[in-house]
């Protein structure tokens, strides 16, 4: 079906898990065992099918989602090999949305990690069938029982081992089918024979939990046949009500054949996914003869072909030249060619049918998350939800030519990756690039260089502010005579601290005509642009005009604007000015064993811990932290937790800078100003 064959069932499966769990190595093993590849490539050598970009070969880990195709037992399997680093969440979430089911990899050495829980929660959101793989069973310190207990404690759902390992670590030789293996078989190691009865009982309970009839018979003490249990097992895996666990080693091949069988027989096809619903309540049957609908799940740029829009066809059949409506953007298009991808190879096909993943080229108006539909039957699917950036760097073009080219190159990057953000900080004038972590921005800067734009990066300047801590009053008087009309403006103001900015008049008796009050306010705002301590903008000040005087001839808007600025500057000196710094709400997720290290580290960053939420083997720590203390947190957290932590940040306003730090900041600011 992927090449136009209509009679072959299709399975689109995402490989997801924490970084280092072995997704890419396993995908190579599956390609080789199915006959799609003669020999496996190595991540270390940059020879794998899915890690095919220059950046992936240079860094030795997945950055983009690899699309791989193979056939097993008469079934077309499309594997989406996702990155493990949370920095590349756009690739991970896009691949999960494009698939019908998932393989969740958990290292036999490290167990459930933060990345595991994140992708599990995403798959849960879409009720996605899953197979849990305990990978790297050939490694030293591999411990299937401990990891299985970790999985059941940490990952929500009906999880049970369907296979047991025969040996562990360097002795791992394969797997034993829990339902089929005979506990009295002398060819099985003693430890497997002894573990089988309990494993079968646990798996049986997990199976009958998904079938009311079997549950009744089981509770009545009736013996259930292996055939009945096996049939119910397949139905439950297919429906996503049971998540089987399989030990596997990509390097030795142990468990790989069993995994291929599980995928071909147990995981659902596109047509079996069920009715699809649009945001307006419309529905589509996921069949080739329904009205066409598709979603762009990923956008990439090929140096030779140009922009590639990766689509998942949800319903209908698309042929070259068919008109399409981009219902997200409200535009029309007509693709001239259709392709399928495997590794880095594009193959042109005559049609894309429901369930297939395809690629459209030379359509620059397409973006990640866009819905495509038959113009006669428009529908729009829900957007792809992505988190806010957590790490920011300042960009400094090296040459004038780089500066001229930067805008176009960034537009290309941001179009390809919607989790990147670009902005100019008004206060500092810096060009800021924000991403999900330091690795994300590093790769983005490398991409800019590949596009011919070289930039240096630095930590951004912190946009400090100033405010007042007390009320104060002062007069501002501007009087100038230089022949002809003079300039005269006189006002008294009272400042008081408070959230936001307000300006009001308490003038009585016409001491200042009301027509001059807006000019006084403009003068106050002029003065607030540079505070008295270090010249940072001021905020959270309430201003009241209490009195003043004017001249019938010499008073003017300009004179009162100048007087308003003078009055504010005079008053602020007595209002106990202070320095403010931006703070963020930080959420850190990491294995609970790192709780002490996390909290201790946050305390050194002047954080105010708001709460700690344990979830199985993972802890989530929430804290309010100064932005200045988190500029290197992405790399610091990775070092602190061995790459097993993840975090997010949201702006949380401003707070006062401690006096000893404020003094240093003010001195540095004045020194920089000359």
CSV table of N, CA and C in Angstrom, one decimal, residues 120-214:
chain,number,residue,atom,x,y,z
A,120,UNK,N,5.2,9.1,27.2
A,120,UNK,CA,4.1,8.2,27.6
A,120,UNK,C,2.8,9.1,27.8
A,121,UNK,N,3.0,10.2,28.5
A,121,UNK,CA,1.9,11.1,28.7
A,121,UNK,C,1.3,11.6,27.4
A,122,UNK,N,2.1,11.9,26.4
A,122,UNK,CA,1.6,12.4,25.1
A,122,UNK,C,0.9,11.3,24.4
A,123,UNK,N,1.4,10.1,24.4
A,123,UNK,CA,0.7,8.9,23.8
A,123,UNK,C,-0.6,8.6,24.5
A,124,UNK,N,-0.6,8.8,25.8
A,124,UNK,CA,-1.8,8.6,26.6
A,124,UNK,C,-2.9,9.6,26.1
A,125,UNK,N,-2.5,10.8,25.8
A,125,UNK,CA,-3.5,11.9,25.5
A,125,UNK,C,-4.3,11.5,24.2
A,126,UNK,N,-3.6,10.6,23.4
A,126,UNK,CA,-4.3,10.2,22.1
A,126,UNK,C,-4.7,8.7,22.2
A,127,UNK,N,-4.8,8.2,23.4
A,127,UNK,CA,-5.2,6.8,23.5
A,127,UNK,C,-4.5,5.8,22.6
A,128,UNK,N,-3.2,6.0,22.5
A,128,UNK,CA,-2.4,5.3,21.5
A,128,UNK,C,-1.9,3.9,22.0
A,129,UNK,N,-2.2,2.8,21.2
A,129,UNK,CA,-1.6,1.5,21.6
A,129,UNK,C,-0.1,1.6,21.6
A,130,UNK,N,0.5,0.8,22.6
A,130,UNK,CA,1.9,0.9,22.8
A,130,UNK,C,2.4,-0.5,23.1
A,131,UNK,N,3.7,-0.8,22.7
A,131,UNK,CA,4.5,-1.9,23.1
A,131,UNK,C,5.6,-1.3,23.9
A,132,UNK,N,5.9,-1.8,25.1
A,132,UNK,CA,7.0,-1.3,25.9
A,132,UNK,C,8.2,-2.2,25.7
A,133,UNK,N,9.3,-1.7,25.3
A,133,UNK,CA,10.5,-2.5,25.1
A,133,UNK,C,11.6,-2.1,26.1
A,134,UNK,N,12.0,-3.2,26.8
A,134,UNK,CA,13.1,-3.0,27.7
A,134,UNK,C,14.4,-3.3,26.9
A,135,UNK,N,15.0,-2.2,26.5
A,135,UNK,CA,16.1,-2.3,25.5
A,135,UNK,C,17.5,-2.5,26.2
A,136,UNK,N,18.5,-2.8,25.3
A,136,UNK,CA,19.8,-2.9,25.8
A,136,UNK,C,20.0,-4.0,26.8
A,137,UNK,N,19.2,-5.1,26.6
A,137,UNK,CA,19.3,-6.3,27.6
A,137,UNK,C,20.7,-6.9,27.6
A,138,UNK,N,21.5,-6.6,26.6
A,138,UNK,CA,22.8,-7.2,26.5
A,138,UNK,C,23.9,-6.5,27.4
A,139,UNK,N,23.5,-5.3,27.9
A,139,UNK,CA,24.4,-4.5,28.6
A,139,UNK,C,24.7,-5.0,30.0
A,140,UNK,N,25.9,-4.7,30.5
A,140,UNK,CA,26.2,-4.9,31.9
A,140,UNK,C,25.2,-4.2,32.8
A,141,UNK,N,24.9,-4.8,33.9
A,141,UNK,CA,23.9,-4.2,34.9
A,141,UNK,C,22.5,-4.2,34.4
A,142,UNK,N,22.2,-4.8,33.2
A,142,UNK,CA,20.8,-4.9,32.8
A,142,UNK,C,20.0,-5.7,33.8
A,143,UNK,N,18.8,-5.2,34.1
A,143,UNK,CA,18.0,-5.8,35.2
A,143,UNK,C,16.5,-5.7,34.8
A,144,UNK,N,16.0,-6.8,34.1
A,144,UNK,CA,14.6,-6.7,33.6
A,144,UNK,C,13.6,-6.6,34.7
A,145,UNK,N,13.8,-7.4,35.8
A,145,UNK,CA,12.8,-7.3,36.9
A,145,UNK,C,12.6,-6.0,37.5
A,146,UNK,N,13.8,-5.4,37.8
A,146,UNK,CA,13.8,-4.0,38.4
A,146,UNK,C,13.2,-3.0,37.5
A,147,UNK,N,13.5,-3.1,36.2
A,147,UNK,CA,13.0,-2.1,35.2
A,147,UNK,C,11.5,-2.3,35.0
A,148,UNK,N,11.0,-3.6,35.0
A,148,UNK,CA,9.6,-3.9,34.9
A,148,UNK,C,8.8,-3.3,36.1
A,149,UNK,N,9.4,-3.4,37.3
A,149,UNK,CA,8.7,-2.8,38.5
A,149,UNK,C,8.7,-1.3,38.3
A,150,UNK,N,9.8,-0.8,37.8
A,150,UNK,CA,9.9,0.7,37.6
A,150,UNK,C,8.8,1.2,36.6
A,151,UNK,N,8.6,0.4,35.5
A,151,UNK,CA,7.6,0.7,34.5
A,151,UNK,C,6.2,0.7,35.1
A,152,UNK,N,5.9,-0.3,35.9
A,152,UNK,CA,4.6,-0.5,36.4
A,152,UNK,C,4.3,0.6,37.4
A,153,UNK,N,5.3,1.0,38.1
A,153,UNK,CA,5.1,2.1,39.2
A,153,UNK,C,5.0,3.5,38.6
A,154,UNK,N,5.7,3.7,37.4
A,154,UNK,CA,5.8,5.0,36.9
A,154,UNK,C,4.9,5.4,35.7
A,155,UNK,N,4.5,4.3,34.9
A,155,UNK,CA,3.8,4.6,33.7
A,155,UNK,C,2.3,4.1,33.9
A,156,UNK,N,1.4,5.0,33.7
A,156,UNK,CA,0.0,4.7,34.0
A,156,UNK,C,-0.5,3.8,32.9
A,157,UNK,N,-1.3,2.8,33.3
A,157,UNK,CA,-1.9,1.9,32.4
A,157,UNK,C,-1.7,0.4,32.7
A,158,UNK,N,-2.3,-0.4,31.9
A,158,UNK,CA,-2.4,-1.9,32.2
A,158,UNK,C,-1.1,-2.5,31.5
A,159,UNK,N,0.0,-2.5,32.3
A,159,UNK,CA,1.3,-3.0,31.8
A,159,UNK,C,1.6,-4.3,32.3
A,160,UNK,N,2.1,-5.2,31.4
A,160,UNK,CA,2.4,-6.6,31.9
A,160,UNK,C,3.5,-7.2,30.9
A,161,UNK,N,4.4,-8.0,31.5
A,161,UNK,CA,5.4,-8.6,30.7
A,161,UNK,C,4.8,-9.7,29.8
A,162,UNK,N,4.9,-9.7,28.5
A,162,UNK,CA,4.5,-10.7,27.6
A,162,UNK,C,5.6,-11.7,27.3
A,163,UNK,N,6.8,-11.3,27.6
A,163,UNK,CA,8.0,-12.1,27.3
A,163,UNK,C,8.9,-11.9,28.5
A,164,UNK,N,9.7,-13.0,28.8
A,164,UNK,CA,10.7,-12.9,29.8
A,164,UNK,C,12.1,-13.1,29.2
A,165,UNK,N,13.1,-12.4,29.7
A,165,UNK,CA,14.5,-12.6,29.1
A,165,UNK,C,15.1,-14.0,29.5
A,166,UNK,N,15.8,-14.5,28.5
A,166,UNK,CA,16.6,-15.7,28.8
A,166,UNK,C,18.0,-15.2,28.9
A,167,UNK,N,18.4,-15.1,30.2
A,167,UNK,CA,19.7,-14.5,30.5
A,167,UNK,C,19.6,-13.0,30.5
A,168,UNK,N,20.6,-12.3,31.1
A,168,UNK,CA,20.6,-10.9,31.2
A,168,UNK,C,22.1,-10.4,31.0
A,169,UNK,N,22.3,-9.2,30.6
A,169,UNK,CA,23.6,-8.7,30.3
A,169,UNK,C,24.3,-9.4,29.2
A,170,UNK,N,25.6,-9.7,29.3
A,170,UNK,CA,26.3,-10.4,28.2
A,170,UNK,C,25.7,-11.8,28.0
A,171,UNK,N,24.9,-12.4,29.0
A,171,UNK,CA,24.4,-13.7,28.8
A,171,UNK,C,23.0,-13.7,28.2
A,172,UNK,N,22.5,-12.5,27.8
A,172,UNK,CA,21.1,-12.4,27.2
A,172,UNK,C,21.1,-13.2,25.9
A,173,UNK,N,20.2,-14.2,25.8
A,173,UNK,CA,20.2,-15.1,24.6
A,173,UNK,C,18.9,-15.0,23.8
A,174,UNK,N,17.9,-14.4,24.4
A,174,UNK,CA,16.6,-14.3,23.7
A,174,UNK,C,15.5,-14.2,24.7
A,175,UNK,N,14.3,-14.5,24.3
A,175,UNK,CA,13.1,-14.3,25.2
A,175,UNK,C,12.2,-15.5,25.2
A,176,UNK,N,11.4,-15.6,26.2
A,176,UNK,CA,10.5,-16.7,26.4
A,176,UNK,C,9.1,-16.1,26.4
A,177,UNK,N,8.2,-16.7,25.6
A,177,UNK,CA,6.8,-16.2,25.5
A,177,UNK,C,6.1,-16.7,26.8
A,178,UNK,N,5.6,-15.7,27.6
A,178,UNK,CA,4.9,-16.0,28.9
A,178,UNK,C,3.7,-16.9,28.7
A,179,UNK,N,2.9,-16.7,27.7
A,179,UNK,CA,1.7,-17.5,27.5
A,179,UNK,C,2.0,-18.9,26.9
A,180,UNK,N,3.1,-19.0,26.1
A,180,UNK,CA,3.4,-20.2,25.4
A,180,UNK,C,4.4,-21.1,26.1
A,181,UNK,N,5.4,-20.5,26.8
A,181,UNK,CA,6.5,-21.3,27.3
A,181,UNK,C,6.0,-22.3,28.4
A,182,UNK,N,6.7,-23.4,28.4
A,182,UNK,CA,6.4,-24.5,29.4
A,182,UNK,C,7.3,-24.4,30.6
A,183,UNK,N,6.8,-24.1,31.8
A,183,UNK,CA,7.6,-24.0,33.0
A,183,UNK,C,8.4,-25.3,33.3
A,184,UNK,N,8.0,-26.4,32.7
A,184,UNK,CA,8.8,-27.7,32.9
A,184,UNK,C,9.8,-28.0,31.9
A,185,UNK,N,9.9,-27.1,30.9
A,185,UNK,CA,10.8,-27.3,29.7
A,185,UNK,C,12.3,-27.3,30.3
A,186,UNK,N,13.0,-28.4,30.2
A,186,UNK,CA,14.4,-28.4,30.7
A,186,UNK,C,15.3,-27.6,29.9
A,187,UNK,N,15.0,-27.2,28.7
A,187,UNK,CA,15.8,-26.3,27.9
A,187,UNK,C,15.9,-24.9,28.3
A,188,UNK,N,14.9,-24.5,29.1
A,188,UNK,CA,14.8,-23.2,29.7
A,188,UNK,C,15.7,-23.1,30.9
A,189,UNK,N,16.4,-22.0,31.1
A,189,UNK,CA,17.2,-21.8,32.3
A,189,UNK,C,16.3,-21.9,33.6
A,190,UNK,N,16.9,-22.3,34.7
A,190,UNK,CA,16.1,-22.5,35.9
A,190,UNK,C,15.4,-21.2,36.3
A,191,UNK,N,16.1,-20.0,36.2
A,191,UNK,CA,15.6,-18.8,36.6
A,191,UNK,C,14.3,-18.4,35.8
A,192,UNK,N,14.3,-18.8,34.5
A,192,UNK,CA,13.1,-18.5,33.7
A,192,UNK,C,12.0,-19.4,34.1
A,193,UNK,N,12.3,-20.7,34.3
A,193,UNK,CA,11.2,-21.7,34.7
A,193,UNK,C,10.6,-21.2,36.0
A,194,UNK,N,11.4,-20.8,36.9
A,194,UNK,CA,10.8,-20.4,38.2
A,194,UNK,C,10.0,-19.1,38.1
A,195,UNK,N,10.3,-18.2,37.2
A,195,UNK,CA,9.7,-16.9,37.0
A,195,UNK,C,8.4,-17.0,36.2
A,196,UNK,N,8.3,-18.1,35.4
A,196,UNK,CA,7.1,-18.1,34.5
A,196,UNK,C,5.8,-18.2,35.1
A,197,UNK,N,5.5,-19.0,36.2
A,197,UNK,CA,4.2,-19.1,36.7
A,197,UNK,C,3.7,-17.8,37.2
A,198,UNK,N,4.5,-17.0,37.9
A,198,UNK,CA,4.1,-15.7,38.4
A,198,UNK,C,3.8,-14.7,37.3
A,199,UNK,N,4.7,-14.8,36.3
A,199,UNK,CA,4.6,-13.9,35.1
A,199,UNK,C,3.3,-14.2,34.4
A,200,UNK,N,3.0,-15.5,34.2
A,200,UNK,CA,1.8,-15.9,33.5
A,200,UNK,C,0.5,-15.4,34.3
A,201,UNK,N,0.6,-15.6,35.6
A,201,UNK,CA,-0.6,-15.2,36.4
A,201,UNK,C,-0.8,-13.6,36.3
A,202,UNK,N,0.3,-12.9,36.3
A,202,UNK,CA,0.2,-11.4,36.2
A,202,UNK,C,-0.3,-11.0,34.8
A,203,UNK,N,0.2,-11.7,33.7
A,203,UNK,CA,-0.3,-11.4,32.4
A,203,UNK,C,-1.7,-11.8,32.2
A,204,UNK,N,-2.1,-12.9,32.8
A,204,UNK,CA,-3.5,-13.4,32.7
A,204,UNK,C,-4.5,-12.3,33.3
A,205,UNK,N,-4.1,-11.8,34.5
A,205,UNK,CA,-4.9,-10.8,35.2
A,205,UNK,C,-5.0,-9.6,34.3
A,206,UNK,N,-3.9,-9.2,33.7
A,206,UNK,CA,-3.9,-8.0,32.8
A,206,UNK,C,-4.8,-8.2,31.6
A,207,UNK,N,-4.8,-9.4,31.1
A,207,UNK,CA,-5.7,-9.7,29.9
A,207,UNK,C,-7.1,-9.7,30.3
A,208,UNK,N,-7.5,-10.5,31.3
A,208,UNK,CA,-8.9,-10.6,31.7
A,208,UNK,C,-9.5,-9.2,32.1
A,209,UNK,N,-8.6,-8.4,32.6
A,209,UNK,CA,-9.1,-7.0,33.0
A,209,UNK,C,-9.7,-6.3,31.8
A,210,UNK,N,-9.3,-6.7,30.6
A,210,UNK,CA,-9.8,-6.0,29.3
A,210,UNK,C,-11.0,-6.7,28.7
A,211,UNK,N,-11.5,-7.8,29.3
A,211,UNK,CA,-12.6,-8.5,28.7
A,211,UNK,C,-13.6,-9.0,29.9
A,212,UNK,N,-14.8,-8.4,29.9
A,212,UNK,CA,-15.7,-8.7,31.0
A,212,UNK,C,-16.1,-10.2,31.1
A,213,UNK,N,-16.3,-10.8,29.9
A,213,UNK,CA,-16.6,-12.2,30.0
A,213,UNK,C,-15.5,-13.1,30.6
A,214,UNK,N,-14.3,-12.8,30.1
A,214,UNK,CA,-13.2,-13.6,30.7
A,214,UNK,C,-13.0,-13.3,32.2
